[in-house]
mmCIF file with all atom_site columns, C-alpha atoms in Angstrom:
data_model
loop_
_atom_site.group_PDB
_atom_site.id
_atom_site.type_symbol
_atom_site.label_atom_id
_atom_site.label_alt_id
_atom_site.label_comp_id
_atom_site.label_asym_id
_atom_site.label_entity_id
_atom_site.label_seq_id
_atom_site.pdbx_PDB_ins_code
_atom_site.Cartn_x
_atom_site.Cartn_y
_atom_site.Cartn_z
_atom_site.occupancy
_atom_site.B_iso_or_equiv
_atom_site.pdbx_formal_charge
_atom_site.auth_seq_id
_atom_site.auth_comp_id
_atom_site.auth_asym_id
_atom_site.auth_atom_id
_atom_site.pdbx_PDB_model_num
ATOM 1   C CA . UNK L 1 1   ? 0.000   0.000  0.000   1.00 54.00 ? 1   UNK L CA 1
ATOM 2   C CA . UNK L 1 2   ? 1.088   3.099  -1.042  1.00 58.00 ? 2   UNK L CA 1
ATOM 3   C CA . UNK L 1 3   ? 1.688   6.088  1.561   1.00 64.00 ? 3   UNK L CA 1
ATOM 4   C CA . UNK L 1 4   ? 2.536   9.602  1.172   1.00 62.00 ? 4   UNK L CA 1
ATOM 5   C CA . UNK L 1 5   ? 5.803   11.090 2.834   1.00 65.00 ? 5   UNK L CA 1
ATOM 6   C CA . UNK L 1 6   ? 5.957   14.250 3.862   1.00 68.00 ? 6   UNK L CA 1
ATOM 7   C CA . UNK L 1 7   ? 8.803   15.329 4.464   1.00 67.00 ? 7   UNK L CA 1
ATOM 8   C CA . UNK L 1 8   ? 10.274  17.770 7.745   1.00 64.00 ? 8   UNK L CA 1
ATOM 9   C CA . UNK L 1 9   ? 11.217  21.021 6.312   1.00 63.00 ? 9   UNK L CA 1
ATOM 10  C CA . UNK L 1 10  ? 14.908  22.102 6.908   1.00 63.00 ? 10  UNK L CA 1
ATOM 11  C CA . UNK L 1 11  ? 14.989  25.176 8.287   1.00 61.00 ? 11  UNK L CA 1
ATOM 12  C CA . UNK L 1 12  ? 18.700  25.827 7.810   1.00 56.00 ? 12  UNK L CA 1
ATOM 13  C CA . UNK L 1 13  ? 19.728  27.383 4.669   1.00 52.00 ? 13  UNK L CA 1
ATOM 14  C CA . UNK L 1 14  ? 22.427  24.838 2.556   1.00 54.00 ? 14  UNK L CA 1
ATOM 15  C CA . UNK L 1 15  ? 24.519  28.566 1.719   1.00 52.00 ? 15  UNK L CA 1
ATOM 16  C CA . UNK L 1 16  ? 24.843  29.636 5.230   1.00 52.00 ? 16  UNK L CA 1
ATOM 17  C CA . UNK L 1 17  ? 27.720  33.106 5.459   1.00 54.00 ? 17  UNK L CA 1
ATOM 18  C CA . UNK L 1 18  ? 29.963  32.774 8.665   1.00 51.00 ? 18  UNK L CA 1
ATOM 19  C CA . UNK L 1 19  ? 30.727  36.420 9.677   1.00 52.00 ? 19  UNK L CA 1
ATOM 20  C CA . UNK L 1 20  ? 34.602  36.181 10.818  1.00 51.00 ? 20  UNK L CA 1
ATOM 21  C CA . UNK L 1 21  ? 34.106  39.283 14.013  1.00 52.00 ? 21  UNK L CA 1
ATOM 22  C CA . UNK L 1 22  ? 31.545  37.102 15.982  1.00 50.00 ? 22  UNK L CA 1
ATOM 23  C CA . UNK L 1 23  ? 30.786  33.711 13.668  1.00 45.00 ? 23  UNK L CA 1
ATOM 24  C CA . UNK L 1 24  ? 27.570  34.176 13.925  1.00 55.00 ? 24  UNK L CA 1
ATOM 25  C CA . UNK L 1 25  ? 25.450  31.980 11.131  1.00 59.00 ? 25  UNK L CA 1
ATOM 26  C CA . UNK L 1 26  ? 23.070  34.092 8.264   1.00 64.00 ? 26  UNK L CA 1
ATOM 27  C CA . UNK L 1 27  ? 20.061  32.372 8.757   1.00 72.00 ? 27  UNK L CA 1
ATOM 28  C CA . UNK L 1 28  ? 17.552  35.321 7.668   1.00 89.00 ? 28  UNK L CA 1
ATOM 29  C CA . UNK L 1 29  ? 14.294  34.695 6.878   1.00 90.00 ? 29  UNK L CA 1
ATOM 30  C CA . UNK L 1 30  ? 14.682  34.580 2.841   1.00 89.00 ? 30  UNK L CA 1
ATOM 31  C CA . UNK L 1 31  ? 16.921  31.912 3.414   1.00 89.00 ? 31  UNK L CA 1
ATOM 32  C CA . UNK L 1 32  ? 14.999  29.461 5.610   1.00 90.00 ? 32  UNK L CA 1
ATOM 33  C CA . UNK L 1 33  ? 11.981  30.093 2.922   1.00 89.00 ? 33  UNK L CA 1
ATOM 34  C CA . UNK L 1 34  ? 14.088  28.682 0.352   1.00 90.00 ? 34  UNK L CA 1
ATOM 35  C CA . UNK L 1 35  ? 15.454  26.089 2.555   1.00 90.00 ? 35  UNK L CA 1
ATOM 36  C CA . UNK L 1 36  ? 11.661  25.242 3.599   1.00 91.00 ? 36  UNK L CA 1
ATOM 37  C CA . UNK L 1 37  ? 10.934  25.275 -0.528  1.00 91.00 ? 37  UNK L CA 1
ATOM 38  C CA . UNK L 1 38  ? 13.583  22.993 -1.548  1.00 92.00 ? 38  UNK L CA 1
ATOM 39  C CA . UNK L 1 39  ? 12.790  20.360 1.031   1.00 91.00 ? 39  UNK L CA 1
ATOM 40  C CA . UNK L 1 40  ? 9.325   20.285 -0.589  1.00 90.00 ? 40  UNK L CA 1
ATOM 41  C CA . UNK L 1 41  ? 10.772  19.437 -3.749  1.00 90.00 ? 41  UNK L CA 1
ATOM 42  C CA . UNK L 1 42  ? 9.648   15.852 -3.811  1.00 91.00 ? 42  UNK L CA 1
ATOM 43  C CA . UNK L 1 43  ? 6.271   16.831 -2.679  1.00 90.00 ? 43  UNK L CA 1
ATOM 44  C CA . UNK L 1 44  ? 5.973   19.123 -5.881  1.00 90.00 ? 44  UNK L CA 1
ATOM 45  C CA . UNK L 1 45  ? 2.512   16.875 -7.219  1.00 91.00 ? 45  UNK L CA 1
ATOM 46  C CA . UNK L 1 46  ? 0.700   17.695 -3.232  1.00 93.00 ? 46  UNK L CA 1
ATOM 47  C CA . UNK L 1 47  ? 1.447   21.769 -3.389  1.00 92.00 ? 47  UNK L CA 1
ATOM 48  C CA . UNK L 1 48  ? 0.127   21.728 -6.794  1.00 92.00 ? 48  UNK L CA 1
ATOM 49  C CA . UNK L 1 49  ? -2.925  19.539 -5.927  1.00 93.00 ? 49  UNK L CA 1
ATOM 50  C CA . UNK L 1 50  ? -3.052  22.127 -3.007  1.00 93.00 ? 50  UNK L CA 1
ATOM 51  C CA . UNK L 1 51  ? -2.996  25.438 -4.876  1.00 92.00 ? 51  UNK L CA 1
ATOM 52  C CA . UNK L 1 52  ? -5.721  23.814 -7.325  1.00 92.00 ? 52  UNK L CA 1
ATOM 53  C CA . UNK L 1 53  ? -7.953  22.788 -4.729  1.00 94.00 ? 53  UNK L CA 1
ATOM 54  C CA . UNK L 1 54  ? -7.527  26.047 -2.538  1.00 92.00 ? 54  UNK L CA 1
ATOM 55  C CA . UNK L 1 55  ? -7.903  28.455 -5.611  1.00 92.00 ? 55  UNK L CA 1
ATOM 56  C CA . UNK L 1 56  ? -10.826 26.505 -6.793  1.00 92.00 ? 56  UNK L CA 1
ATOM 57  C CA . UNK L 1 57  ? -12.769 26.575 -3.661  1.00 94.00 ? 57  UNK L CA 1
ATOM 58  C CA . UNK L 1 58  ? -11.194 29.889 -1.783  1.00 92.00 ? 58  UNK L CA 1
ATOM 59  C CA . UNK L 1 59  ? -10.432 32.069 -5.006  1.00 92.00 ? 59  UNK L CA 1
ATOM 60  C CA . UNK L 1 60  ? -12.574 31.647 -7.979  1.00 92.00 ? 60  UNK L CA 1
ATOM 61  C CA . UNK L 1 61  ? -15.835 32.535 -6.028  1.00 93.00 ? 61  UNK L CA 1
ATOM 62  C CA . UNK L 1 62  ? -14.621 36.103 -5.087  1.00 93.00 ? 62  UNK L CA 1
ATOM 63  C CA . UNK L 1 63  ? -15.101 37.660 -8.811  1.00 94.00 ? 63  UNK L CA 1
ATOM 64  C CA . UNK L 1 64  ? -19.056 36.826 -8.549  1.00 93.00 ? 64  UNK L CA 1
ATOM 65  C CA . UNK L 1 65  ? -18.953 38.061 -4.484  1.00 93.00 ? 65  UNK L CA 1
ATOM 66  C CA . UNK L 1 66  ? -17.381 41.341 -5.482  1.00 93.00 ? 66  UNK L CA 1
ATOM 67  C CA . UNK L 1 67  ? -19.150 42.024 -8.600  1.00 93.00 ? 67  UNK L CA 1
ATOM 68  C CA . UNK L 1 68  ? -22.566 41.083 -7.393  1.00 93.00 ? 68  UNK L CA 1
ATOM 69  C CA . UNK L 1 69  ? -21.965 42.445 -3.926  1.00 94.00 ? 69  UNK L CA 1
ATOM 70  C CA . UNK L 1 70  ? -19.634 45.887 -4.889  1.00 93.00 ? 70  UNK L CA 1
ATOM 71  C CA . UNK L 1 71  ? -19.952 46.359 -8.244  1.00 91.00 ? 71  UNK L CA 1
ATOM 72  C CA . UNK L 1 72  ? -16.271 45.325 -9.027  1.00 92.00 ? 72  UNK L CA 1
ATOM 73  C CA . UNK L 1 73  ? -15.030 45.840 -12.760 1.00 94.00 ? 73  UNK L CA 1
ATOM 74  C CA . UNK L 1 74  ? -14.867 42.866 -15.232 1.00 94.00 ? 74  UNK L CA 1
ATOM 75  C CA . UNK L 1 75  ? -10.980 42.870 -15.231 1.00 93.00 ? 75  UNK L CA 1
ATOM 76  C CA . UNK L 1 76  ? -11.341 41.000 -11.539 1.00 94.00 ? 76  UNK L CA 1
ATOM 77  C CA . UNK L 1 77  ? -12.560 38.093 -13.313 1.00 93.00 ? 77  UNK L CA 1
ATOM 78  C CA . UNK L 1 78  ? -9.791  38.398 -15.486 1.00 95.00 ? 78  UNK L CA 1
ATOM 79  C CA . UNK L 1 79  ? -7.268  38.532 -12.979 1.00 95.00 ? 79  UNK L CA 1
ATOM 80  C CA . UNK L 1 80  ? -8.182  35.510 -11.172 1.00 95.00 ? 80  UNK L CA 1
ATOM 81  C CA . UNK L 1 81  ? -8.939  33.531 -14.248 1.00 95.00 ? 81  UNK L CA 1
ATOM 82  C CA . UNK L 1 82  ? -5.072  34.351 -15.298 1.00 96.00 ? 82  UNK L CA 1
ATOM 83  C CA . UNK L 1 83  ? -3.836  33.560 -12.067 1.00 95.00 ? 83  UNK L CA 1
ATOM 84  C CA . UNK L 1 84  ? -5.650  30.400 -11.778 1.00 95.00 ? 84  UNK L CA 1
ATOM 85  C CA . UNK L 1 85  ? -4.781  29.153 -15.119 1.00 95.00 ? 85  UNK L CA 1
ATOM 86  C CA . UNK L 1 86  ? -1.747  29.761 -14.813 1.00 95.00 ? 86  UNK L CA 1
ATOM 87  C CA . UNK L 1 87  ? -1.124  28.144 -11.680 1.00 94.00 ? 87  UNK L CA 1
ATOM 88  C CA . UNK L 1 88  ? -2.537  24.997 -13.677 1.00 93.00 ? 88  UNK L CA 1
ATOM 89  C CA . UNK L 1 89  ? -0.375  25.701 -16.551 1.00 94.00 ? 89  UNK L CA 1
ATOM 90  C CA . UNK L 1 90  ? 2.847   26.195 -13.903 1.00 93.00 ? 90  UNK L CA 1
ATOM 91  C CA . UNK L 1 91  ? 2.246   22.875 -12.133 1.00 91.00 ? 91  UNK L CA 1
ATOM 92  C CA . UNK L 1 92  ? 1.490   20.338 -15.240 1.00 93.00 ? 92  UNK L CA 1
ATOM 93  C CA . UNK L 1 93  ? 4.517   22.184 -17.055 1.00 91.00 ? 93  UNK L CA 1
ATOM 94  C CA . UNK L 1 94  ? 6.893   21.375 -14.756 1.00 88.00 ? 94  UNK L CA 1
ATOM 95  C CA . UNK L 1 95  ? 8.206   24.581 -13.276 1.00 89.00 ? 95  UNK L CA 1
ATOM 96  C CA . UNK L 1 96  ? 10.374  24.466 -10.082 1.00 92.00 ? 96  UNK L CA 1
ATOM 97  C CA . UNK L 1 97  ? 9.042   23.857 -6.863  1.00 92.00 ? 97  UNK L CA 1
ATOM 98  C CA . UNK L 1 98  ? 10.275  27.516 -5.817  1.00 93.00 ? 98  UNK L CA 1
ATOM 99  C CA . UNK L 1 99  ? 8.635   28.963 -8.790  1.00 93.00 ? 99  UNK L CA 1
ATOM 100 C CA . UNK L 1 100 ? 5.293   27.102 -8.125  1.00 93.00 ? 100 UNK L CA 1
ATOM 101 C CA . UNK L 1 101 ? 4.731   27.751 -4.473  1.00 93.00 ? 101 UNK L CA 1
ATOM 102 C CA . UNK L 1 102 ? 6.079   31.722 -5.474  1.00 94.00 ? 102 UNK L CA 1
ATOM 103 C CA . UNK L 1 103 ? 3.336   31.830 -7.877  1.00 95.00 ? 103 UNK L CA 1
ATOM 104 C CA . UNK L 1 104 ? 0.506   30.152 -5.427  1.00 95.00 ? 104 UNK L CA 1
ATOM 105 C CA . UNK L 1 105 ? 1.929   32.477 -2.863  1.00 95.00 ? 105 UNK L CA 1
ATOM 106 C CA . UNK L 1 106 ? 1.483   35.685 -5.442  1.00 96.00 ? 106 UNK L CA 1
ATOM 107 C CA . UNK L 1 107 ? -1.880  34.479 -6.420  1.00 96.00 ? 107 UNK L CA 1
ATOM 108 C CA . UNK L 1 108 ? -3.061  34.176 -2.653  1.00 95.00 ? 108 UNK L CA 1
ATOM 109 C CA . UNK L 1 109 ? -1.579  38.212 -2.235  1.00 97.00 ? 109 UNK L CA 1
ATOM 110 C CA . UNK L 1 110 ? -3.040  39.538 -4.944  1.00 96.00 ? 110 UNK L CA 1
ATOM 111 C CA . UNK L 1 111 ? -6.769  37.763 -4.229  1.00 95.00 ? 111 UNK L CA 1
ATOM 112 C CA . UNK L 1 112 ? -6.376  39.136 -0.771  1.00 95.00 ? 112 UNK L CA 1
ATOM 113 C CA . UNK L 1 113 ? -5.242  42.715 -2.103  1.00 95.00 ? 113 UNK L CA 1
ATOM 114 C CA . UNK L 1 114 ? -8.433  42.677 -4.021  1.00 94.00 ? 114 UNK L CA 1
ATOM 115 C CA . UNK L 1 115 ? -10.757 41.995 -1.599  1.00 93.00 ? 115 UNK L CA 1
ATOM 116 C CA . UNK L 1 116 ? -9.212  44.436 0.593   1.00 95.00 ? 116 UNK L CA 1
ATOM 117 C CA . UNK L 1 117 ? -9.502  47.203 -1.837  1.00 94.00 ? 117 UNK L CA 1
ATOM 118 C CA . UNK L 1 118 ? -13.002 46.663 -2.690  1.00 93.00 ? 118 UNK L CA 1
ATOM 119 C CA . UNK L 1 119 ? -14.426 46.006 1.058   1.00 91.00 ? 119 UNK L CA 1
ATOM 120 C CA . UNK L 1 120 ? -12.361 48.336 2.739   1.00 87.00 ? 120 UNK L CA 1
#
């Protein structure tokens, strides 16, 4: 039977700097995201099943809630359509694991940008 691994994230970075005065380690934030994103990289099928399934069921309803509700232009529609398709188009085609969870994580900001500009 077939199970699913997920694995820990490492949250040190592999290209850790060593400062010479007081050896202290770089571990910045930047740097344990990209850690965290390359450990994911042989769950890269799960965070695209992920983004599909959250975008389908989080994102795709707020074009028809804010133009029904606030009388939001077309191009919202258009904008989420993109970013959804795209997101499909990233994940089947192959892109990077860094590049796919950067573009899920752009999609969620942008969706969240919108509905803060229109109900705010």
């Amino acid at each position: 039977m077939a199970t699913l691994k997920i694995n820990a994230p490492e949250w040190t970075a592999a290209n850790t700097s060593v400062n010479t005065t007081n050896t202290k380690v770089n571990n910045n934030i930047w740097n344990k995201l990209m850690a965290f994103a390359d450990s994911q990289a042989p769950n890269k099928t799960i965070w695209f099943m992920f983004s599909l399934v959250s975008q389908g069921v989080l994102f795709l309803p707020i074009p028809a809630f804010l133009l029904y509700y606030y009388n939001a232009p077309i191009a919202i529609l258009a904008v989420t359509l993109v970013l959804f398709f795209s997101n499909i188009i990233a994940g089947m085609g192959g892109l990077g694991i860094r590049s796919l969870l950067g573009l899920f994580a752009f999609s969620v900001l942008v969706h969240i940008t919108m509905l803060l500009v229109f109900i705010l």
